[in-house]
Amino acid sequence: MSIPGLGQIPVQTLTSSTTRTVTLRPAWEWRFQVPFDRTVVVKVRSGTAEKDGVELAPGNAYSFSGVVSKVLSWHGCELVVEGRCSEDSVAEFDLHSSSPGAVPGTRAGAKNPAMSHVNFHARLTEMRRGAATRTGPRVLVAGPPASGKSCLVRTLASYATRQGYEPIVVNADPGEGMLSLPGSLSASVFASVMDPEAVDGWGPTPTSGPSVVPVKLPLVYCFGHRSAEDDADFYKVLTSKLASTVSGRLSEDEAVRKSGLIVDTMGAGDSNIDLLAHVVDELSVNIIVVLGDAAVQAQLAKRFATERTSLDEPIHVVGLDRPDGVVKRDETYLERAREQAIKEYFYGDGRKALSPQIQQVDFDALVIYKPSDATPHEPGRLLKHDPSSVMEHWTLAIMYASVKDPPEVVRVAAVMGYVYVSNVDENRRKIKLLAPVGGRLGDRPLILGTWPEPYMNLLG
């Protein structure tokens, strides 16, 4: 008997390609792109290599699909690559040289920009070691879109966990989810390795099922929009709520307090500098890293030149080299990635299949809210919304709240999980929902946001 919707997950088979060896010298990178309909398997035959700071185990087969990424080797390695990439190349760098010695138009003699990231990590390690009685470094990574912010955040978090630290990672960009679906803000303690094979690079969540990579337990809030500017006032309210919970964890857990936090953000520009500044203030950020944008760096440096954190520390604004070779992901890729994230939330990825539950519920058994036009006095305003056919193929957030709670309480509650609307029968007043686990849905209010947008029918 087939499981409804399981056929929506493509069987990922290797295309007709040969197995080849990629040789990396110290500080070199292998950069690769794999479409969603292909799989490439990579093994480290000899030497050492890492992806986003996660060390790849020698001889272990890592499968990649739908990724734009790179493998870096600090000491040199040989990779065995099986499968066909849409694009791949080897970037050659000099481990000890500086870029002024480079020949124009080539990388010969150039230093890998990742060196500045390693040096920055070393500085953070010194600060963590000195945080016996105070909070460790609180780092916010800013920069223009497609500047490698998320990659740097994952790398810094990975390096920290490899040294035994347990930083909190905060995602303040609603456009892309971290351990959750897009449209959310989230935070999680990272005390163990991430999953290098994951499309988003973060790894499994409690709904992902059994995993060889330790599951992370994120705190998630529903923003429900693609961009922070779509409801700036409510974005401030929600980041303040998130910051309050994060601050509580920092004060209660000594290991986490010493490790500090790392914040990923949306693309910086003139339109959202005030929102970035709000995140800095609420999370008591004391180090702002700007990737490859002197104008944004100067703007933030001027903004925080005389300000201090809630712990009475100066706020340092530093520029780091933008990761070399960052590829701008087009809207088609981003849409496919969001689609894949939703599918995997309910059905698992190619490595493991999940069996979500289908429920048919009466309209009257559910309480569904939808964001309305916000006012200065009511940011994130919610209105009750009757089920209708326009909801089909949307995801709804299940809130940690009671159906009896007022909308202003529901709006800032944490997210318990998500359900997918498969079908709405307005004549029979029935709605068919797909949930990752069984259980009654009428006990919790649901929120229908404007993001992520609806996709094809997961149930076929």
PDB file of C-alpha atoms in Angstrom, residues 30-195:
ATOM      1  CA  TRP A  30      36.219  22.472  -4.401  1.00  0.00           C
ATOM      2  CA  ARG A  31      33.097  24.428  -5.348  1.00  0.00           C
ATOM      3  CA  PHE A  32      30.079  22.597  -6.668  1.00  0.00           C
ATOM      4  CA  GLN A  33      26.426  22.972  -7.614  1.00  0.00           C
ATOM      5  CA  VAL A  34      24.025  20.029  -7.704  1.00  0.00           C
ATOM      6  CA  PRO A  35      20.463  20.372  -9.064  1.00  0.00           C
ATOM      7  CA  PHE A  36      17.506  19.049  -7.085  1.00  0.00           C
ATOM      8  CA  ASP A  37      16.957  16.166  -9.500  1.00  0.00           C
ATOM      9  CA  ARG A  38      20.485  14.769  -9.131  1.00  0.00           C
ATOM     10  CA  THR A  39      22.639  13.342  -6.366  1.00  0.00           C
ATOM     11  CA  VAL A  40      26.392  13.618  -6.022  1.00  0.00           C
ATOM     12  CA  VAL A  41      28.258  11.426  -3.530  1.00  0.00           C
ATOM     13  CA  VAL A  42      31.528  12.693  -2.053  1.00  0.00           C
ATOM     14  CA  LYS A  43      34.102  10.805   0.024  1.00  0.00           C
ATOM     15  CA  VAL A  44      37.338  12.009   1.590  1.00  0.00           C
ATOM     16  CA  ARG A  45      39.905   9.453   0.431  1.00  0.00           C
ATOM     17  CA  SER A  46      42.878  11.017   2.229  1.00  0.00           C
ATOM     18  CA  GLY A  47      43.722  14.168   4.134  1.00  0.00           C
ATOM     19  CA  THR A  48      41.168  16.408   5.842  1.00  0.00           C
ATOM     20  CA  ALA A  49      38.294  18.486   4.516  1.00  0.00           C
ATOM     21  CA  GLU A  50      35.338  20.445   5.846  1.00  0.00           C
ATOM     22  CA  LYS A  51      32.040  21.897   4.655  1.00  0.00           C
ATOM     23  CA  ASP A  52      30.753  24.999   6.441  1.00  0.00           C
ATOM     24  CA  GLY A  53      33.140  24.214   9.273  1.00  0.00           C
ATOM     25  CA  VAL A  54      31.891  20.624   9.678  1.00  0.00           C
ATOM     26  CA  GLU A  55      34.747  18.149   9.319  1.00  0.00           C
ATOM     27  CA  LEU A  56      34.005  15.396   6.793  1.00  0.00           C
ATOM     28  CA  ALA A  57      34.859  11.941   8.118  1.00  0.00           C
ATOM     29  CA  PRO A  58      37.397  10.025   5.984  1.00  0.00           C
ATOM     30  CA  GLY A  59      35.787   7.295   3.894  1.00  0.00           C
ATOM     31  CA  ASN A  60      32.233   8.316   4.744  1.00  0.00           C
ATOM     32  CA  ALA A  61      29.866   8.826   1.796  1.00  0.00           C
ATOM     33  CA  TYR A  62      28.140  12.223   1.813  1.00  0.00           C
ATOM     34  CA  SER A  63      25.204  12.682  -0.564  1.00  0.00           C
ATOM     35  CA  PHE A  64      24.352  16.128  -1.892  1.00  0.00           C
ATOM     36  CA  SER A  65      21.283  17.207  -3.841  1.00  0.00           C
ATOM     37  CA  GLY A  66      19.936  20.691  -4.504  1.00  0.00           C
ATOM     38  CA  VAL A  67      22.968  22.443  -3.025  1.00  0.00           C
ATOM     39  CA  VAL A  68      25.321  25.266  -3.949  1.00  0.00           C
ATOM     40  CA  SER A  69      28.324  24.795  -1.697  1.00  0.00           C
ATOM     41  CA  LYS A  70      32.027  24.113  -1.331  1.00  0.00           C
ATOM     42  CA  VAL A  71      34.469  21.774   0.386  1.00  0.00           C
ATOM     43  CA  LEU A  72      37.550  23.373   1.945  1.00  0.00           C
ATOM     44  CA  SER A  73      40.810  21.674   2.907  1.00  0.00           C
ATOM     45  CA  TRP A  74      43.318  23.380   5.183  1.00  0.00           C
ATOM     46  CA  HIS A  75      45.976  20.667   4.903  1.00  0.00           C
ATOM     47  CA  GLY A  76      45.227  19.109   1.537  1.00  0.00           C
ATOM     48  CA  CYS A  77      43.064  16.127   0.615  1.00  0.00           C
ATOM     49  CA  GLU A  78      41.799  13.823  -2.098  1.00  0.00           C
ATOM     50  CA  LEU A  79      38.061  13.655  -2.734  1.00  0.00           C
ATOM     51  CA  VAL A  80      36.265  10.888  -4.586  1.00  0.00           C
ATOM     52  CA  VAL A  81      33.276  12.372  -6.412  1.00  0.00           C
ATOM     53  CA  GLU A  82      30.549  10.180  -7.887  1.00  0.00           C
ATOM     54  CA  GLY A  83      27.789  11.855  -9.869  1.00  0.00           C
ATOM     55  CA  ARG A  84      27.402  14.827 -12.150  1.00  0.00           C
ATOM     56  CA  CYS A  85      27.393  18.402 -10.870  1.00  0.00           C
ATOM     57  CA  SER A  86      25.781  21.158 -12.895  1.00  0.00           C
ATOM     58  CA  GLU A  87      28.920  23.180 -12.200  1.00  0.00           C
ATOM     59  CA  ASP A  88      32.094  22.548 -10.236  1.00  0.00           C
ATOM     60  CA  SER A  89      35.600  23.961 -10.039  1.00  0.00           C
ATOM     61  CA  VAL A  90      38.708  24.031  -7.868  1.00  0.00           C
ATOM     62  CA  ALA A  91      39.711  27.389  -6.390  1.00  0.00           C
ATOM     63  CA  GLU A  92      43.455  27.570  -5.798  1.00  0.00           C
ATOM     64  CA  PHE A  93      44.874  29.701  -3.000  1.00  0.00           C
ATOM     65  CA  ASP A  94      48.159  30.152  -1.185  1.00  0.00           C
ATOM     66  CA  LEU A  95      48.003  29.234   2.497  1.00  0.00           C
ATOM     67  CA  HIS A  96      50.689  31.725   3.541  1.00  0.00           C
ATOM     68  CA  SER A  97      50.709  34.449   0.905  1.00  0.00           C
ATOM     69  CA  SER A  98      48.715  37.682   0.820  1.00  0.00           C
ATOM     70  CA  SER A  99      46.570  38.908  -2.016  1.00  0.00           C
ATOM     71  CA  PRO A 100      48.917  41.759  -3.078  1.00  0.00           C
ATOM     72  CA  GLY A 101      51.165  39.091  -4.576  1.00  0.00           C
ATOM     73  CA  ALA A 102      48.449  37.722  -6.785  1.00  0.00           C
ATOM     74  CA  VAL A 103      48.671  37.946 -10.518  1.00  0.00           C
ATOM     75  CA  PRO A 104      45.770  40.057 -11.841  1.00  0.00           C
ATOM     76  CA  GLY A 105      42.927  37.873 -13.065  1.00  0.00           C
ATOM     77  CA  THR A 106      44.144  34.785 -11.175  1.00  0.00           C
ATOM     78  CA  ARG A 107      44.194  33.484  -7.597  1.00  0.00           C
ATOM     79  CA  ALA A 108      47.853  32.452  -7.717  1.00  0.00           C
ATOM     80  CA  GLY A 109      49.478  33.798  -4.571  1.00  0.00           C
ATOM     81  CA  ALA A 110      46.145  34.935  -3.123  1.00  0.00           C
ATOM     82  CA  LYS A 111      45.071  34.114   0.400  1.00  0.00           C
ATOM     83  CA  ASN A 112      41.774  32.316   0.886  1.00  0.00           C
ATOM     84  CA  PRO A 113      39.241  34.744   2.460  1.00  0.00           C
ATOM     85  CA  ALA A 114      38.365  31.887   4.822  1.00  0.00           C
ATOM     86  CA  MET A 115      41.644  32.662   6.615  1.00  0.00           C
ATOM     87  CA  SER A 116      40.093  35.838   8.028  1.00  0.00           C
ATOM     88  CA  HIS A 117      37.150  33.767   9.260  1.00  0.00           C
ATOM     89  CA  VAL A 118      39.457  31.315  11.049  1.00  0.00           C
ATOM     90  CA  ASN A 119      41.341  34.200  12.642  1.00  0.00           C
ATOM     91  CA  PHE A 120      38.054  35.743  13.750  1.00  0.00           C
ATOM     92  CA  HIS A 121      37.012  32.420  15.276  1.00  0.00           C
ATOM     93  CA  ALA A 122      40.318  32.352  17.179  1.00  0.00           C
ATOM     94  CA  ARG A 123      39.520  35.776  18.615  1.00  0.00           C
ATOM     95  CA  LEU A 124      36.061  34.573  19.673  1.00  0.00           C
ATOM     96  CA  THR A 125      37.672  31.569  21.353  1.00  0.00           C
ATOM     97  CA  GLU A 126      39.874  33.903  23.411  1.00  0.00           C
ATOM     98  CA  MET A 127      36.801  35.840  24.478  1.00  0.00           C
ATOM     99  CA  ARG A 128      34.986  32.632  25.457  1.00  0.00           C
ATOM    100  CA  ARG A 129      37.937  31.487  27.537  1.00  0.00           C
ATOM    101  CA  GLY A 130      37.905  34.806  29.343  1.00  0.00           C
ATOM    102  CA  ALA A 131      34.171  34.675  30.031  1.00  0.00           C
ATOM    103  CA  ALA A 132      34.423  32.933  33.398  1.00  0.00           C
ATOM    104  CA  THR A 133      32.059  35.373  35.093  1.00  0.00           C
ATOM    105  CA  ARG A 134      30.480  37.162  32.151  1.00  0.00           C
ATOM    106  CA  THR A 135      28.643  36.414  28.929  1.00  0.00           C
ATOM    107  CA  GLY A 136      30.636  35.247  25.931  1.00  0.00           C
ATOM    108  CA  PRO A 137      30.745  37.095  22.608  1.00  0.00           C
ATOM    109  CA  ARG A 138      27.451  38.000  20.932  1.00  0.00           C
ATOM    110  CA  VAL A 139      28.105  38.223  17.213  1.00  0.00           C
ATOM    111  CA  LEU A 140      25.761  39.508  14.512  1.00  0.00           C
ATOM    112  CA  VAL A 141      26.671  38.846  10.872  1.00  0.00           C
ATOM    113  CA  ALA A 142      25.462  41.497   8.414  1.00  0.00           C
ATOM    114  CA  GLY A 143      26.011  42.189   4.747  1.00  0.00           C
ATOM    115  CA  PRO A 144      24.254  42.527   1.409  1.00  0.00           C
ATOM    116  CA  PRO A 145      22.179  39.683  -0.049  1.00  0.00           C
ATOM    117  CA  ALA A 146      24.199  36.715  -1.347  1.00  0.00           C
ATOM    118  CA  SER A 147      27.298  37.723   0.607  1.00  0.00           C
ATOM    119  CA  GLY A 148      27.757  34.418   2.460  1.00  0.00           C
ATOM    120  CA  LYS A 149      26.230  35.434   5.807  1.00  0.00           C
ATOM    121  CA  SER A 150      24.539  32.113   6.581  1.00  0.00           C
ATOM    122  CA  CYS A 151      27.628  30.190   5.483  1.00  0.00           C
ATOM    123  CA  LEU A 152      29.788  32.207   7.887  1.00  0.00           C
ATOM    124  CA  VAL A 153      27.280  31.749  10.728  1.00  0.00           C
ATOM    125  CA  ARG A 154      27.293  27.970  10.212  1.00  0.00           C
ATOM    126  CA  THR A 155      31.085  27.925  10.003  1.00  0.00           C
ATOM    127  CA  LEU A 156      31.567  29.925  13.204  1.00  0.00           C
ATOM    128  CA  ALA A 157      29.014  27.749  15.019  1.00  0.00           C
ATOM    129  CA  SER A 158      30.671  24.566  13.731  1.00  0.00           C
ATOM    130  CA  TYR A 159      34.134  25.700  14.812  1.00  0.00           C
ATOM    131  CA  ALA A 160      32.756  26.552  18.263  1.00  0.00           C
ATOM    132  CA  THR A 161      31.090  23.158  18.758  1.00  0.00           C
ATOM    133  CA  ARG A 162      34.251  21.360  17.607  1.00  0.00           C
ATOM    134  CA  GLN A 163      36.005  23.016  20.556  1.00  0.00           C
ATOM    135  CA  GLY A 164      33.314  21.992  23.012  1.00  0.00           C
ATOM    136  CA  TYR A 165      31.363  25.257  23.139  1.00  0.00           C
ATOM    137  CA  GLU A 166      27.574  25.527  22.931  1.00  0.00           C
ATOM    138  CA  PRO A 167      26.611  28.804  21.241  1.00  0.00           C
ATOM    139  CA  ILE A 168      23.064  29.892  20.565  1.00  0.00           C
ATOM    140  CA  VAL A 169      22.433  30.502  16.873  1.00  0.00           C
ATOM    141  CA  VAL A 170      19.661  32.977  16.074  1.00  0.00           C
ATOM    142  CA  ASN A 171      18.009  33.318  12.676  1.00  0.00           C
ATOM    143  CA  ALA A 172      16.602  36.835  12.300  1.00  0.00           C
ATOM    144  CA  ASP A 173      15.915  36.463   8.565  1.00  0.00           C
ATOM    145  CA  PRO A 174      12.298  35.397   7.904  1.00  0.00           C
ATOM    146  CA  GLY A 175      13.058  34.815   4.232  1.00  0.00           C
ATOM    147  CA  GLU A 176      14.823  31.539   5.045  1.00  0.00           C
ATOM    148  CA  GLY A 177      14.089  29.206   7.935  1.00  0.00           C
ATOM    149  CA  MET A 178      16.635  27.721  10.323  1.00  0.00           C
ATOM    150  CA  LEU A 179      15.492  24.341  11.686  1.00  0.00           C
ATOM    151  CA  SER A 180      12.016  25.501  10.685  1.00  0.00           C
ATOM    152  CA  LEU A 181      10.023  26.601   7.656  1.00  0.00           C
ATOM    153  CA  PRO A 182      10.563  29.951   5.908  1.00  0.00           C
ATOM    154  CA  GLY A 183       8.585  32.835   7.364  1.00  0.00           C
ATOM    155  CA  SER A 184       9.812  32.141  10.893  1.00  0.00           C
ATOM    156  CA  LEU A 185      12.370  33.498  13.338  1.00  0.00           C
ATOM    157  CA  SER A 186      14.194  30.898  15.394  1.00  0.00           C
ATOM    158  CA  ALA A 187      16.974  30.183  17.862  1.00  0.00           C
ATOM    159  CA  SER A 188      18.670  27.011  19.026  1.00  0.00           C
ATOM    160  CA  VAL A 189      21.619  25.910  21.112  1.00  0.00           C
ATOM    161  CA  PHE A 190      24.216  24.177  18.949  1.00  0.00           C
ATOM    162  CA  ALA A 191      26.113  21.742  21.137  1.00  0.00           C
ATOM    163  CA  SER A 192      26.846  19.182  18.412  1.00  0.00           C
ATOM    164  CA  VAL A 193      27.685  18.994  14.724  1.00  0.00           C
ATOM    165  CA  MET A 194      25.385  20.137  11.956  1.00  0.00           C
ATOM    166  CA  ASP A 195      24.331  17.940   9.066  1.00  0.00           C
TER     167      ASP A 195
END
